[in-house]
Amino acid sequence: MTTRTPQELAVPVRGGDLAVTRWPGAGPAVIALHGITGNSLSFGAVAEQLGDVDLYAPDLRGRAGSAGLPAPYGIPAHVEDVLALLDHLGLRQALLVGHSLGAFTTAVAAARHPDRFPRVVLVDGGLGFPIPGGADIDEVIESVIGPAMRRLRTTFPDGDAYRALFREHPAFTAHWGPHVQAYVDRDLTGEPPEMRSSCVLDAIRADGAGPIGDPETLAAIHRPEVRGTMLWAERGVMNEPQGLYDEGRLAAGGLSPERITTRRVDGTNHYTILFAAHATAAVAEAVRAELKLM
């Protein structure tokens, strides 16, 4: 595993600049999309496993360095921004990697633009299960991502108090380290005694509606153009035994094994699949395998 020094890029998109973290390398370009309340440093530990891969991870519109970008939000907006990043880099195509919400965005991007994103790696996301009509979006999102929604409405006296929230989170308790702290710190904004998450609540609502009710988002992973690997965590958002996926849910989801290879990453939860050493090695292995198929 190699320590890599990230760079910060500003990429022109609708309404301003998209903040992008780059881990430079001489190898092929890979674009990585984080989860619903995450940021680009979700992929810091994965970057160290990827050797010379030229890795780009944007802060999605409405988060961290891209928090100032205007509405409309939602998965189509992220697809538009990712295309702008690809064009800015002067690339015809790239492997697209996505975690959680980023996996749904990745699937939609590949379904819409298979010539630009011919292969994908989906990490604990991308396969959705629609909810009954009339359900409250905030309630559904909160039921899935736990205390994250409440965190967005809370102010904190200082950075230590914000970090303590994550240190005590069941998903992170055994995995706190430099990469997790960097990820947490990138999300923090404001000044003491009123610090808070950088995430724009309207962006979270708009994005969260996609995987639970938008027909295009739910159908994307089933489109013949979407090809790649799906890795899924053994445990859930709060480190509970039931993860977002299991063999039964995957079977019910009707994925085509000819197009999407699935693999469980044991000993991980929804978050640590991007931070635990054996999990980042599994993500890196999937990335390298998919790059060979491009």
Protein backbone atom coordinates (compact mmCIF):
# COMPACT_ATOMS: atom_id res chain seq x y z
CA MET A 1 0.00 0.00 0.00
CA THR A 2 1.40 3.38 -1.06
CA THR A 3 0.89 6.73 0.67
CA ARG A 4 -0.38 9.19 -1.94
CA THR A 5 -0.60 12.96 -1.68
CA PRO A 6 -3.93 14.26 -2.98
CA GLN A 7 -4.41 17.39 -5.05
CA GLU A 8 -7.43 19.71 -5.15
CA LEU A 9 -9.05 20.64 -8.46
CA ALA A 10 -11.82 23.10 -9.33
CA VAL A 11 -13.86 21.95 -12.32
CA PRO A 12 -16.33 24.34 -14.00
CA VAL A 13 -19.90 23.03 -13.86
CA ARG A 14 -23.37 24.54 -13.84
CA GLY A 15 -23.44 27.37 -11.32
CA GLY A 16 -19.79 27.34 -10.25
CA ASP A 17 -16.89 24.99 -9.59
CA LEU A 18 -17.06 21.34 -8.59
CA ALA A 19 -14.43 20.51 -5.94
CA VAL A 20 -12.50 17.38 -6.95
CA THR A 21 -9.80 15.52 -5.04
CA ARG A 22 -7.21 13.86 -7.26
CA TRP A 23 -4.73 11.18 -6.29
CA PRO A 24 -2.42 11.50 -9.32
CA GLY A 25 -0.99 8.49 -11.06
CA ALA A 26 0.48 7.47 -14.38
CA GLY A 27 -2.13 4.76 -14.86
CA PRO A 28 -5.69 4.90 -16.23
CA ALA A 29 -8.23 7.41 -14.94
CA VAL A 30 -10.92 6.34 -12.49
CA ILE A 31 -13.72 8.57 -11.16
CA ALA A 32 -15.18 7.72 -7.74
CA LEU A 33 -18.52 9.00 -6.38
CA HIS A 34 -19.25 9.07 -2.65
CA GLY A 35 -22.41 8.39 -0.65
CA ILE A 36 -25.33 10.60 0.24
CA THR A 37 -23.75 12.52 3.15
CA GLY A 38 -20.13 11.76 2.25
CA ASN A 39 -17.38 13.62 0.45
CA SER A 40 -14.40 12.91 -1.77
CA LEU A 41 -12.21 11.69 1.10
CA SER A 42 -14.46 8.65 1.39
CA PHE A 43 -11.94 7.20 -1.06
CA GLY A 44 -8.69 8.16 0.69
CA ALA A 45 -7.99 4.64 1.94
CA VAL A 46 -8.99 3.09 -1.39
CA ALA A 47 -6.63 5.48 -3.20
CA GLU A 48 -3.67 4.08 -1.28
CA GLN A 49 -4.54 0.58 -2.52
CA LEU A 50 -4.72 1.65 -6.14
CA GLY A 51 -1.04 2.27 -6.83
CA ASP A 52 -0.61 4.31 -10.00
CA VAL A 53 -4.31 4.63 -10.91
CA ASP A 54 -5.18 8.29 -11.61
CA LEU A 55 -8.10 8.67 -9.20
CA TYR A 56 -10.56 11.58 -9.19
CA ALA A 57 -13.25 11.92 -6.51
CA PRO A 58 -15.58 14.93 -6.59
CA ASP A 59 -17.43 16.39 -3.65
CA LEU A 60 -20.91 15.93 -5.06
CA ARG A 61 -23.05 19.03 -5.53
CA GLY A 62 -24.33 20.17 -2.13
CA ARG A 63 -21.46 18.72 -0.03
CA ALA A 64 -18.08 19.84 1.33
CA GLY A 65 -16.17 21.87 -1.28
CA SER A 66 -19.14 21.73 -3.65
CA ALA A 67 -21.71 22.81 -1.04
CA GLY A 68 -22.13 26.20 -2.68
CA LEU A 69 -23.25 24.83 -6.04
CA PRO A 70 -26.90 25.65 -6.67
CA ALA A 71 -29.99 23.50 -7.15
CA PRO A 72 -31.44 21.63 -8.89
CA TYR A 73 -29.87 18.69 -7.10
CA GLY A 74 -30.55 15.01 -7.62
CA ILE A 75 -28.89 12.14 -9.46
CA PRO A 76 -29.31 13.66 -12.95
CA ALA A 77 -27.42 16.74 -11.72
CA HIS A 78 -24.56 14.54 -10.49
CA VAL A 79 -24.43 12.73 -13.83
CA GLU A 80 -24.19 16.11 -15.56
CA ASP A 81 -21.35 17.13 -13.23
CA VAL A 82 -19.45 13.87 -13.77
CA LEU A 83 -19.67 14.33 -17.54
CA ALA A 84 -18.32 17.87 -17.10
CA LEU A 85 -15.41 16.43 -15.09
CA LEU A 86 -14.69 13.85 -17.79
CA ASP A 87 -14.73 16.56 -20.47
CA HIS A 88 -12.56 18.85 -18.35
CA LEU A 89 -9.97 16.08 -18.12
CA GLY A 90 -10.08 15.63 -21.89
CA LEU A 91 -11.02 11.97 -21.55
CA ARG A 92 -13.27 9.98 -23.83
CA GLN A 93 -14.14 7.48 -21.10
CA ALA A 94 -13.28 6.36 -17.58
CA LEU A 95 -14.10 3.61 -15.14
CA LEU A 96 -16.76 4.87 -12.74
CA VAL A 97 -16.85 3.73 -9.11
CA GLY A 98 -19.67 4.59 -6.73
CA HIS A 99 -20.48 3.96 -3.07
CA SER A 100 -24.07 3.99 -1.79
CA LEU A 101 -25.81 6.96 -3.47
CA GLY A 102 -22.71 7.22 -5.66
CA ALA A 103 -23.39 3.68 -6.86
CA PHE A 104 -26.90 4.66 -7.99
CA THR A 105 -25.45 7.72 -9.73
CA THR A 106 -22.83 5.50 -11.36
CA ALA A 107 -25.48 3.12 -12.69
CA VAL A 108 -27.56 5.97 -14.12
CA ALA A 109 -24.47 7.55 -15.70
CA ALA A 110 -23.46 4.24 -17.31
CA ALA A 111 -26.99 3.56 -18.54
CA ARG A 112 -27.25 7.00 -20.12
CA HIS A 113 -23.68 7.22 -21.42
CA PRO A 114 -22.24 3.72 -21.94
CA ASP A 115 -19.66 5.10 -24.38
CA ARG A 116 -18.24 7.30 -21.61
CA PHE A 117 -18.59 4.83 -18.72
CA PRO A 118 -18.34 1.33 -20.21
CA ARG A 119 -17.48 -0.42 -16.92
CA VAL A 120 -18.50 0.27 -13.31
CA VAL A 121 -17.75 -0.79 -9.75
CA LEU A 122 -20.76 -0.46 -7.42
CA VAL A 123 -20.01 -0.52 -3.68
CA ASP A 124 -22.94 -1.30 -1.35
CA GLY A 125 -25.43 0.46 -3.56
CA GLY A 126 -26.95 0.66 -7.02
CA LEU A 127 -29.72 -1.92 -6.57
CA GLY A 128 -32.85 -0.28 -5.17
CA PHE A 129 -36.17 -1.45 -3.83
CA PRO A 130 -39.07 1.00 -4.33
CA ILE A 131 -41.14 2.19 -1.38
CA PRO A 132 -44.94 2.49 -1.26
CA GLY A 133 -46.38 5.66 -2.73
CA GLY A 134 -47.10 8.52 -0.35
CA ALA A 135 -44.26 7.73 2.08
CA ASP A 136 -42.47 10.70 3.67
CA ILE A 137 -39.07 11.10 2.00
CA ASP A 138 -37.29 12.38 5.14
CA GLU A 139 -38.63 9.48 7.21
CA VAL A 140 -37.57 6.90 4.63
CA ILE A 141 -34.09 8.39 4.21
CA GLU A 142 -33.64 8.57 7.98
CA SER A 143 -34.73 4.94 8.34
CA VAL A 144 -31.97 3.93 5.89
CA ILE A 145 -29.04 6.13 6.91
CA GLY A 146 -29.80 6.32 10.61
CA PRO A 147 -28.50 9.34 12.57
CA ALA A 148 -26.92 10.98 9.51
CA MET A 149 -30.07 13.00 8.77
CA ARG A 150 -30.27 14.19 12.38
CA ARG A 151 -26.59 15.16 12.21
CA LEU A 152 -27.35 17.54 9.37
CA ARG A 153 -29.76 19.50 11.59
CA THR A 154 -27.37 19.72 14.56
CA THR A 155 -24.73 22.31 15.45
CA PHE A 156 -21.55 21.43 17.36
CA PRO A 157 -19.41 23.60 19.70
CA ASP A 158 -16.15 22.59 18.01
CA GLY A 159 -14.44 20.07 15.77
CA ASP A 160 -13.72 17.68 18.61
CA ALA A 161 -17.44 17.38 19.38
CA TYR A 162 -18.15 16.60 15.74
CA ARG A 163 -15.39 13.98 15.59
CA ALA A 164 -16.70 12.42 18.81
CA LEU A 165 -20.04 11.80 17.10
CA PHE A 166 -18.27 9.62 14.54
CA ARG A 167 -15.88 7.99 17.03
CA GLU A 168 -18.95 6.78 18.93
CA HIS A 169 -20.86 5.71 15.82
CA PRO A 170 -21.20 1.89 15.85
CA ALA A 171 -19.96 1.68 12.27
CA PHE A 172 -16.71 3.54 13.00
CA THR A 173 -15.85 2.63 16.61
CA ALA A 174 -13.31 -0.04 15.70
CA HIS A 175 -12.03 1.71 12.58
CA TRP A 176 -11.16 5.26 13.62
CA GLY A 177 -7.93 6.40 12.01
CA PRO A 178 -6.38 9.11 9.81
CA HIS A 179 -8.52 8.36 6.77
CA VAL A 180 -11.79 8.42 8.70
CA GLN A 181 -10.79 11.62 10.52
CA ALA A 182 -9.86 13.32 7.24
CA TYR A 183 -13.24 12.29 5.81
CA VAL A 184 -15.05 13.68 8.87
CA ASP A 185 -13.06 16.92 8.93
CA ARG A 186 -13.77 17.63 5.27
CA ASP A 187 -17.49 17.63 6.04
CA LEU A 188 -17.20 20.14 8.89
CA THR A 189 -17.99 23.81 8.28
CA GLY A 190 -18.73 26.94 10.30
CA GLU A 191 -17.00 28.42 13.31
CA PRO A 192 -17.14 27.54 17.04
CA PRO A 193 -19.52 27.36 18.79
CA GLU A 194 -21.77 26.70 15.80
CA MET A 195 -20.08 24.16 13.57
CA ARG A 196 -22.09 21.78 11.41
CA SER A 197 -22.07 19.37 8.50
CA SER A 198 -21.46 20.96 5.11
CA CYS A 199 -24.26 18.90 3.53
CA VAL A 200 -27.15 20.95 2.14
CA LEU A 201 -30.34 19.36 3.45
CA ASP A 202 -32.27 20.07 0.23
CA ALA A 203 -29.56 18.25 -1.73
CA ILE A 204 -29.82 15.21 0.56
CA ARG A 205 -33.59 15.13 0.15
CA ALA A 206 -33.43 15.44 -3.64
CA ASP A 207 -30.72 12.80 -3.94
CA GLY A 208 -32.36 10.40 -1.51
CA ALA A 209 -35.57 10.40 -3.50
CA GLY A 210 -33.84 8.72 -6.44
CA PRO A 211 -33.01 5.28 -5.01
CA ILE A 212 -36.39 4.94 -3.31
CA GLY A 213 -38.80 6.13 -5.95
CA ASP A 214 -37.36 7.34 -9.25
CA PRO A 215 -38.08 4.84 -12.04
CA GLU A 216 -34.94 5.64 -14.03
CA THR A 217 -32.69 5.26 -10.98
CA LEU A 218 -34.29 1.98 -9.96
CA ALA A 219 -34.09 0.59 -13.50
CA ALA A 220 -30.53 1.71 -14.30
CA ILE A 221 -28.66 -1.31 -12.91
CA HIS A 222 -30.89 -3.58 -15.01
CA ARG A 223 -30.09 -1.82 -18.28
CA PRO A 224 -27.99 -3.89 -20.69
CA GLU A 225 -25.45 -1.08 -21.02
CA VAL A 226 -24.46 -1.28 -17.34
CA ARG A 227 -21.65 -3.79 -16.84
CA GLY A 228 -19.25 -4.34 -13.99
CA THR A 229 -18.91 -5.50 -10.39
CA MET A 230 -21.06 -4.97 -7.31
CA LEU A 231 -19.44 -5.36 -3.89
CA TRP A 232 -21.72 -5.44 -0.87
CA ALA A 233 -21.09 -5.16 2.84
CA GLU A 234 -21.92 -7.95 5.25
CA ARG A 235 -23.37 -5.55 7.86
CA GLY A 236 -25.51 -2.43 7.83
CA VAL A 237 -25.33 1.33 8.29
CA MET A 238 -25.22 1.07 12.10
CA ASN A 239 -23.05 -2.07 11.98
CA GLU A 240 -26.15 -4.19 12.53
CA PRO A 241 -26.04 -7.80 11.27
CA GLN A 242 -28.53 -7.13 8.47
CA GLY A 243 -26.86 -5.16 5.71
CA LEU A 244 -28.50 -3.29 2.87
CA TYR A 245 -28.13 -6.46 0.81
CA ASP A 246 -28.03 -10.20 1.36
CA GLU A 247 -28.29 -13.19 -0.94
CA GLY A 248 -32.09 -13.14 -0.78
CA ARG A 249 -32.37 -9.46 -1.60
CA LEU A 250 -29.93 -9.78 -4.47
CA ALA A 251 -31.90 -12.72 -5.86
CA ALA A 252 -35.13 -10.77 -5.52
CA GLY A 253 -33.47 -7.83 -7.25
CA GLY A 254 -33.03 -9.86 -10.42
CA LEU A 255 -29.48 -8.82 -11.31
CA SER A 256 -28.03 -10.35 -14.45
CA PRO A 257 -24.87 -12.29 -13.49
CA GLU A 258 -23.68 -12.00 -17.09
CA ARG A 259 -23.47 -8.21 -16.69
CA ILE A 260 -22.99 -7.60 -12.96
CA THR A 261 -20.69 -9.78 -10.86
CA THR A 262 -21.61 -9.64 -7.16
CA ARG A 263 -19.39 -10.31 -4.16
CA ARG A 264 -19.89 -9.94 -0.41
CA VAL A 265 -17.04 -8.31 1.50
CA ASP A 266 -17.05 -10.07 4.87
CA GLY A 267 -16.36 -8.25 8.11
CA THR A 268 -17.51 -4.86 6.82
CA ASN A 269 -20.44 -2.53 7.27
CA HIS A 270 -21.86 0.11 4.93
CA TYR A 271 -19.08 2.57 5.82
CA THR A 272 -16.05 0.44 6.58
CA ILE A 273 -16.25 -1.22 3.18
CA LEU A 274 -14.32 1.92 2.15
CA PHE A 275 -11.96 2.07 5.15
CA ALA A 276 -11.06 -1.41 6.48
CA ALA A 277 -7.78 -2.63 4.94
CA HIS A 278 -9.15 -5.92 3.58
CA ALA A 279 -12.18 -4.11 2.16
CA THR A 280 -10.20 -1.41 0.38
CA ALA A 281 -8.05 -4.19 -1.07
CA ALA A 282 -11.23 -5.83 -2.40
CA VAL A 283 -12.43 -2.56 -3.94
CA ALA A 284 -9.01 -2.00 -5.52
CA GLU A 285 -9.01 -5.55 -6.90
CA ALA A 286 -12.42 -4.97 -8.49
CA VAL A 287 -11.24 -1.68 -9.98
CA ARG A 288 -8.17 -3.30 -11.53
CA ALA A 289 -10.24 -6.18 -12.90
CA GLU A 290 -12.74 -3.82 -14.52
CA LEU A 291 -10.00 -1.63 -16.00
CA LYS A 292 -8.68 -4.69 -17.84
CA LEU A 293 -12.08 -5.08 -19.49
CA MET A 294 -12.20 -1.53 -20.88
